[in-house]
Amino acid sequence: MAETPSPLSDPRYRAGVRLRRGGRFEAAANLLAEVLTLATEGAPDERQLDPALAPLYYEYGVALVGVAREAAAAEEDAEAAPSPKRRRLAGEAGGEEDADDDDEENADDAAVAWQLVDQARCLFLEAGDRAAAARCAEQLAGLAVDQRKWADAVAEFSLGVEFYDAAADLDIEDRVHHLSCVAGLAAALGAHFAESPAADVAVNVDGRPEVVVAAAEVADRCAAHARDAERGLNALLGELAAARATLDAARKRDLCALAVEVSHAKEVATGLAAPAPAPG
């Protein structure tokens, strides 16, 4: 009996990954959905939850993250300057209902994306790939930031940092992602503190709140992670300079983006430490 080909060898999977990395998220999601359906529909649980499928769950989930973000950005643009296709004129029949439908669809994409990436994380961990599991946590944290769910973002960035810390022999790309998680963790803690300075950072676990960071520790943790991110970035840049490493355009963009994230984390932490203005 011939062995069933791996879904990861399917040309549609490879094309979907290329499209996703090229920013064509909806086209990527459509292709990857086909591959996942063929791989899992009607299959027993052990086949649906085969760790070998983790990259497929991840790529499909990340593509849907992109779809949700593009849709949210389009809605923001439409509210500011509606296009003929999307605008909703005041008093136009069905306008409010259609807008609500768009919001629900975007929320559905984000919810499915979360489930897929979370499933990928479980499978990567089962396979012992902690660096890949950390990438999943980073994606989930980003989704939580999009939705201003700061506690969830803190929890996921913390897991990402933990997974990267436990992984061995991180390459440059993984180190960039590691530091991005550290900077993101600082920024999420700062955002939580700015909105609710007296509240613990707590997430829902089985219907009950579980404290991730006590309120009294949030500002100090934010500052500490911002410092760690800055030190880590400086160390990485120093090593690359000493080695006279040749970086391609993509790696340079990643480092520039990381520098912006670290700078933002520092600004957030500094803002929390600044004294309140005296009453006038």
Short mmCIF file of C-alpha atoms in Angstrom, two decimals:
data_model
loop_
_atom_site.label_atom_id
_atom_site.label_comp_id
_atom_site.label_asym_id
_atom_site.label_seq_id
_atom_site.Cartn_x
_atom_site.Cartn_y
_atom_site.Cartn_z
CA MET A 1 0.00 0.00 0.00
CA ALA A 2 1.43 3.38 -1.04
CA GLU A 3 2.28 5.77 1.76
CA THR A 4 0.04 8.84 2.01
CA PRO A 5 1.98 11.95 0.88
CA SER A 6 2.66 14.54 3.54
CA PRO A 7 0.43 17.63 3.33
CA LEU A 8 3.60 19.70 3.65
CA SER A 9 4.74 18.36 0.28
CA ASP A 10 1.50 19.52 -1.36
CA PRO A 11 2.29 22.30 -3.88
CA ARG A 12 -0.67 24.24 -2.48
CA TYR A 13 0.95 24.26 0.96
CA ARG A 14 4.22 25.61 -0.41
CA ALA A 15 2.35 28.19 -2.49
CA GLY A 16 0.28 29.20 0.54
CA VAL A 17 3.41 29.76 2.61
CA ARG A 18 4.93 31.90 -0.14
CA LEU A 19 1.74 33.94 -0.44
CA ARG A 20 1.52 34.41 3.33
CA ARG A 21 5.12 35.58 3.56
CA GLY A 22 4.48 37.89 0.63
CA GLY A 23 1.56 39.54 2.42
CA ARG A 24 -1.22 38.00 0.28
CA PHE A 25 -3.05 36.67 3.30
CA GLU A 26 -6.50 35.89 1.92
CA ALA A 27 -5.14 33.91 -1.04
CA ALA A 28 -2.78 32.09 1.32
CA ALA A 29 -5.59 31.27 3.76
CA ASN A 30 -7.73 29.83 0.97
CA LEU A 31 -4.99 27.49 -0.24
CA LEU A 32 -3.92 26.42 3.24
CA ALA A 33 -7.55 25.76 4.22
CA GLU A 34 -7.83 23.35 1.28
CA VAL A 35 -4.69 21.50 2.35
CA LEU A 36 -5.80 21.26 6.00
CA THR A 37 -9.25 20.03 5.02
CA LEU A 38 -7.79 17.30 2.82
CA ALA A 39 -5.38 16.28 5.58
CA THR A 40 -7.90 16.13 8.43
CA GLU A 41 -11.48 15.77 7.14
CA GLY A 42 -12.87 12.42 8.26
CA ALA A 43 -9.50 11.38 9.69
CA PRO A 44 -9.16 9.86 13.18
CA ASP A 45 -8.05 12.14 16.00
CA GLU A 46 -4.51 10.79 16.06
CA ARG A 47 -4.08 11.79 12.43
CA GLN A 48 -5.69 15.20 12.88
CA LEU A 49 -3.39 15.87 15.85
CA ASP A 50 -0.23 14.49 14.28
CA PRO A 51 2.69 16.78 15.31
CA ALA A 52 3.84 16.63 11.69
CA LEU A 53 0.85 18.85 10.86
CA ALA A 54 1.98 21.63 13.24
CA PRO A 55 3.50 23.80 10.46
CA LEU A 56 0.24 23.56 8.49
CA TYR A 57 -1.88 24.66 11.46
CA TYR A 58 0.61 27.47 12.11
CA GLU A 59 0.79 28.79 8.56
CA TYR A 60 -2.99 28.72 8.12
CA GLY A 61 -3.50 30.44 11.48
CA VAL A 62 -0.96 33.17 10.74
CA ALA A 63 -2.53 33.74 7.32
CA LEU A 64 -5.89 34.29 9.04
CA VAL A 65 -4.22 36.71 11.46
CA GLY A 66 -3.20 38.70 8.41
CA VAL A 67 -6.72 38.53 6.96
CA ALA A 68 -8.22 39.81 10.22
CA ARG A 69 -5.71 42.66 10.45
CA GLU A 70 -6.25 43.73 6.85
CA ALA A 71 -10.02 43.73 7.36
CA ALA A 72 -9.71 45.78 10.55
CA ALA A 73 -7.44 48.29 8.80
CA ALA A 74 -9.88 48.55 5.89
CA GLU A 75 -12.72 49.28 8.30
CA GLU A 76 -10.69 52.02 9.97
CA ASP A 77 -9.94 53.56 6.57
CA ALA A 78 -13.59 53.30 5.57
CA GLU A 79 -14.66 55.15 8.71
CA ALA A 80 -12.15 57.91 8.05
CA ALA A 81 -12.67 58.19 4.29
CA PRO A 82 -15.18 55.64 2.97
CA SER A 83 -14.57 54.16 -0.45
CA PRO A 84 -17.49 53.84 -2.87
CA LYS A 85 -17.48 50.10 -2.32
CA ARG A 86 -17.48 50.10 1.48
CA ARG A 87 -18.93 53.37 2.67
CA ARG A 88 -22.07 53.42 4.78
CA LEU A 89 -23.94 56.72 4.36
CA ALA A 90 -25.83 58.00 7.35
CA GLY A 91 -29.40 56.74 7.10
CA GLU A 92 -28.63 54.29 4.31
CA ALA A 93 -30.76 51.18 4.75
CA GLY A 94 -28.85 48.25 6.22
CA GLY A 95 -25.65 50.23 6.80
CA GLU A 96 -25.35 49.63 10.53
CA GLU A 97 -26.32 45.98 10.18
CA ASP A 98 -23.74 45.42 7.44
CA ALA A 99 -21.04 47.07 9.56
CA ASP A 100 -21.94 44.79 12.46
CA ASP A 101 -21.68 41.80 10.12
CA ASP A 102 -18.17 42.92 9.09
CA ASP A 103 -17.13 43.20 12.74
CA GLU A 104 -18.45 39.71 13.47
CA GLU A 105 -16.64 38.26 10.45
CA ASN A 106 -13.36 39.85 11.53
CA ALA A 107 -13.86 38.53 15.06
CA ASP A 108 -14.52 35.06 13.62
CA ASP A 109 -11.29 35.16 11.60
CA ALA A 110 -9.34 36.20 14.69
CA ALA A 111 -10.98 33.48 16.82
CA VAL A 112 -10.23 30.75 14.26
CA ALA A 113 -6.69 32.06 13.87
CA TRP A 114 -6.21 31.82 17.64
CA GLN A 115 -7.46 28.21 17.69
CA LEU A 116 -5.21 27.18 14.81
CA VAL A 117 -2.05 28.79 16.19
CA ASP A 118 -2.77 27.46 19.68
CA GLN A 119 -3.20 23.97 18.20
CA ALA A 120 0.09 24.36 16.36
CA ARG A 121 1.79 25.34 19.63
CA CYS A 122 0.53 22.19 21.37
CA LEU A 123 1.79 20.02 18.51
CA PHE A 124 5.18 21.76 18.36
CA LEU A 125 5.60 21.23 22.10
CA GLU A 126 4.66 17.57 21.70
CA ALA A 127 7.42 17.31 19.10
CA GLY A 128 9.88 19.08 21.43
CA ASP A 129 10.30 22.16 19.21
CA ARG A 130 10.23 24.95 21.80
CA ALA A 131 11.46 27.64 19.40
CA ALA A 132 8.51 26.96 17.08
CA ALA A 133 6.17 26.96 20.09
CA ALA A 134 7.60 30.36 21.02
CA ARG A 135 6.73 31.69 17.55
CA CYS A 136 3.16 30.55 18.17
CA ALA A 137 3.03 32.37 21.51
CA GLU A 138 4.37 35.51 19.80
CA GLN A 139 1.59 35.34 17.19
CA LEU A 140 -1.07 34.84 19.88
CA ALA A 141 0.32 37.74 21.86
CA GLY A 142 0.10 39.92 18.76
CA LEU A 143 -3.55 38.96 18.31
CA ALA A 144 -4.23 39.88 21.92
CA VAL A 145 -2.53 43.26 21.41
CA ASP A 146 -4.71 43.88 18.34
CA GLN A 147 -7.76 43.36 20.57
CA ARG A 148 -6.29 45.37 23.47
CA LYS A 149 -6.44 42.31 25.70
CA TRP A 150 -3.34 43.25 27.63
CA ALA A 151 -3.48 40.45 30.20
CA ASP A 152 -3.64 37.81 27.45
CA ALA A 153 -0.80 39.57 25.64
CA VAL A 154 1.33 39.55 28.81
CA ALA A 155 0.62 35.85 29.35
CA GLU A 156 1.49 34.90 25.77
CA PHE A 157 4.60 37.08 25.51
CA SER A 158 5.74 35.57 28.84
CA LEU A 159 5.32 32.07 27.41
CA GLY A 160 7.23 33.09 24.30
CA VAL A 161 10.12 34.37 26.39
CA GLU A 162 10.03 31.22 28.51
CA PHE A 163 10.09 28.94 25.46
CA TYR A 164 12.95 30.86 23.84
CA ASP A 165 14.91 30.86 27.10
CA ALA A 166 14.58 27.05 27.22
CA ALA A 167 15.48 26.52 23.55
CA ALA A 168 19.05 25.68 22.62
CA ASP A 169 21.27 27.24 19.95
CA LEU A 170 19.03 30.07 18.81
CA ASP A 171 20.00 31.46 15.41
CA ILE A 172 19.86 35.16 14.57
CA GLU A 173 16.23 34.98 13.46
CA ASP A 174 15.18 33.26 16.69
CA ARG A 175 17.14 35.75 18.78
CA VAL A 176 15.34 38.61 17.04
CA HIS A 177 11.99 36.97 17.80
CA HIS A 178 13.08 36.34 21.40
CA LEU A 179 13.93 40.00 21.93
CA SER A 180 10.72 41.02 20.18
CA CYS A 181 8.80 39.00 22.78
CA VAL A 182 10.72 40.69 25.60
CA ALA A 183 10.00 44.15 24.18
CA GLY A 184 6.37 43.22 23.53
CA LEU A 185 6.03 41.99 27.10
CA ALA A 186 7.29 45.32 28.43
CA ALA A 187 4.90 47.27 26.19
CA ALA A 188 1.90 45.09 27.12
CA LEU A 189 2.63 45.49 30.83
CA GLY A 190 2.87 49.24 30.34
CA ALA A 191 -0.42 49.35 28.42
CA HIS A 192 -2.15 47.37 31.17
CA PHE A 193 -0.76 49.71 33.84
CA ALA A 194 -1.82 52.79 31.90
CA GLU A 195 -5.40 51.53 31.68
CA SER A 196 -5.70 49.89 35.10
CA PRO A 197 -2.83 50.89 37.40
CA ALA A 198 -4.37 49.27 40.49
CA ALA A 199 -5.35 45.98 38.82
CA ASP A 200 -3.50 42.68 38.75
CA VAL A 201 -2.65 41.24 35.34
CA ALA A 202 -4.99 38.25 35.37
CA VAL A 203 -6.19 35.79 32.71
CA ASN A 204 -9.21 33.51 32.65
CA VAL A 205 -8.32 29.87 33.33
CA ASP A 206 -11.22 27.42 33.40
CA GLY A 207 -13.62 30.22 34.24
CA ARG A 208 -11.53 31.64 37.08
CA PRO A 209 -9.06 34.53 37.12
CA GLU A 210 -5.41 33.57 37.49
CA VAL A 211 -2.96 36.34 38.38
CA VAL A 212 0.00 36.55 36.02
CA VAL A 213 1.60 39.68 37.53
CA ALA A 214 0.49 41.39 40.73
CA ALA A 215 -0.51 45.05 40.36
CA ALA A 216 2.32 46.22 42.63
CA GLU A 217 4.91 44.58 40.35
CA VAL A 218 3.65 45.68 36.93
CA ALA A 219 5.61 48.94 36.55
CA ASP A 220 8.87 47.39 37.79
CA ARG A 221 8.46 44.36 35.52
CA CYS A 222 7.79 46.65 32.57
CA ALA A 223 10.99 48.59 33.22
CA ALA A 224 13.04 45.43 33.75
CA HIS A 225 11.89 43.84 30.49
CA ALA A 226 12.50 47.06 28.58
CA ARG A 227 16.08 47.11 29.91
CA ASP A 228 16.55 43.44 29.03
CA ALA A 229 15.32 44.06 25.49
CA GLU A 230 17.70 47.00 25.04
CA ARG A 231 20.68 45.06 26.42
CA GLY A 232 19.84 42.07 24.25
CA LEU A 233 19.56 44.18 21.10
CA ASN A 234 22.85 45.96 21.79
CA ALA A 235 24.57 42.62 22.41
CA LEU A 236 23.21 41.14 19.20
CA LEU A 237 24.22 44.17 17.11
CA GLY A 238 27.67 44.13 18.72
CA GLU A 239 28.15 40.45 17.87
CA LEU A 240 27.06 41.00 14.27
CA ALA A 241 29.43 43.96 13.92
CA ALA A 242 32.35 42.05 15.45
CA ALA A 243 31.73 39.12 13.11
CA ARG A 244 31.31 41.48 10.15
CA ALA A 245 28.23 39.50 9.31
CA THR A 246 26.61 40.05 5.93
CA LEU A 247 22.88 40.59 6.33
CA ASP A 248 20.30 40.29 3.59
CA ALA A 249 17.52 42.84 3.14
CA ALA A 250 14.99 40.78 5.10
CA ARG A 251 17.30 40.43 8.10
CA LYS A 252 18.05 44.16 8.06
CA ARG A 253 14.31 44.90 8.06
CA ASP A 254 13.82 42.53 10.99
CA LEU A 255 16.55 44.25 12.99
CA CYS A 256 15.17 47.70 12.20
CA ALA A 257 11.69 46.59 13.27
CA LEU A 258 13.14 45.15 16.48
CA ALA A 259 14.94 48.43 17.19
CA VAL A 260 11.60 50.26 16.86
CA GLU A 261 9.91 47.78 19.22
CA VAL A 262 12.68 48.15 21.80
CA SER A 263 12.52 51.94 21.55
CA HIS A 264 8.76 51.83 22.09
CA ALA A 265 9.17 49.56 25.12
CA LYS A 266 11.69 52.01 26.61
CA GLU A 267 9.31 54.94 26.03
CA VAL A 268 6.45 53.06 27.69
CA ALA A 269 8.59 52.14 30.69
CA THR A 270 9.92 55.69 31.01
CA GLY A 271 6.38 57.06 30.88
CA LEU A 272 5.33 54.86 33.77
CA ALA A 273 8.30 56.01 35.85
CA ALA A 274 7.76 59.70 35.14
CA PRO A 275 6.28 61.67 38.05
CA ALA A 276 2.73 62.86 37.69
CA PRO A 277 2.44 66.56 36.78
CA ALA A 278 1.76 68.87 39.67
CA PRO A 279 -1.79 70.16 39.87
CA GLY A 280 -2.22 73.59 38.35
#
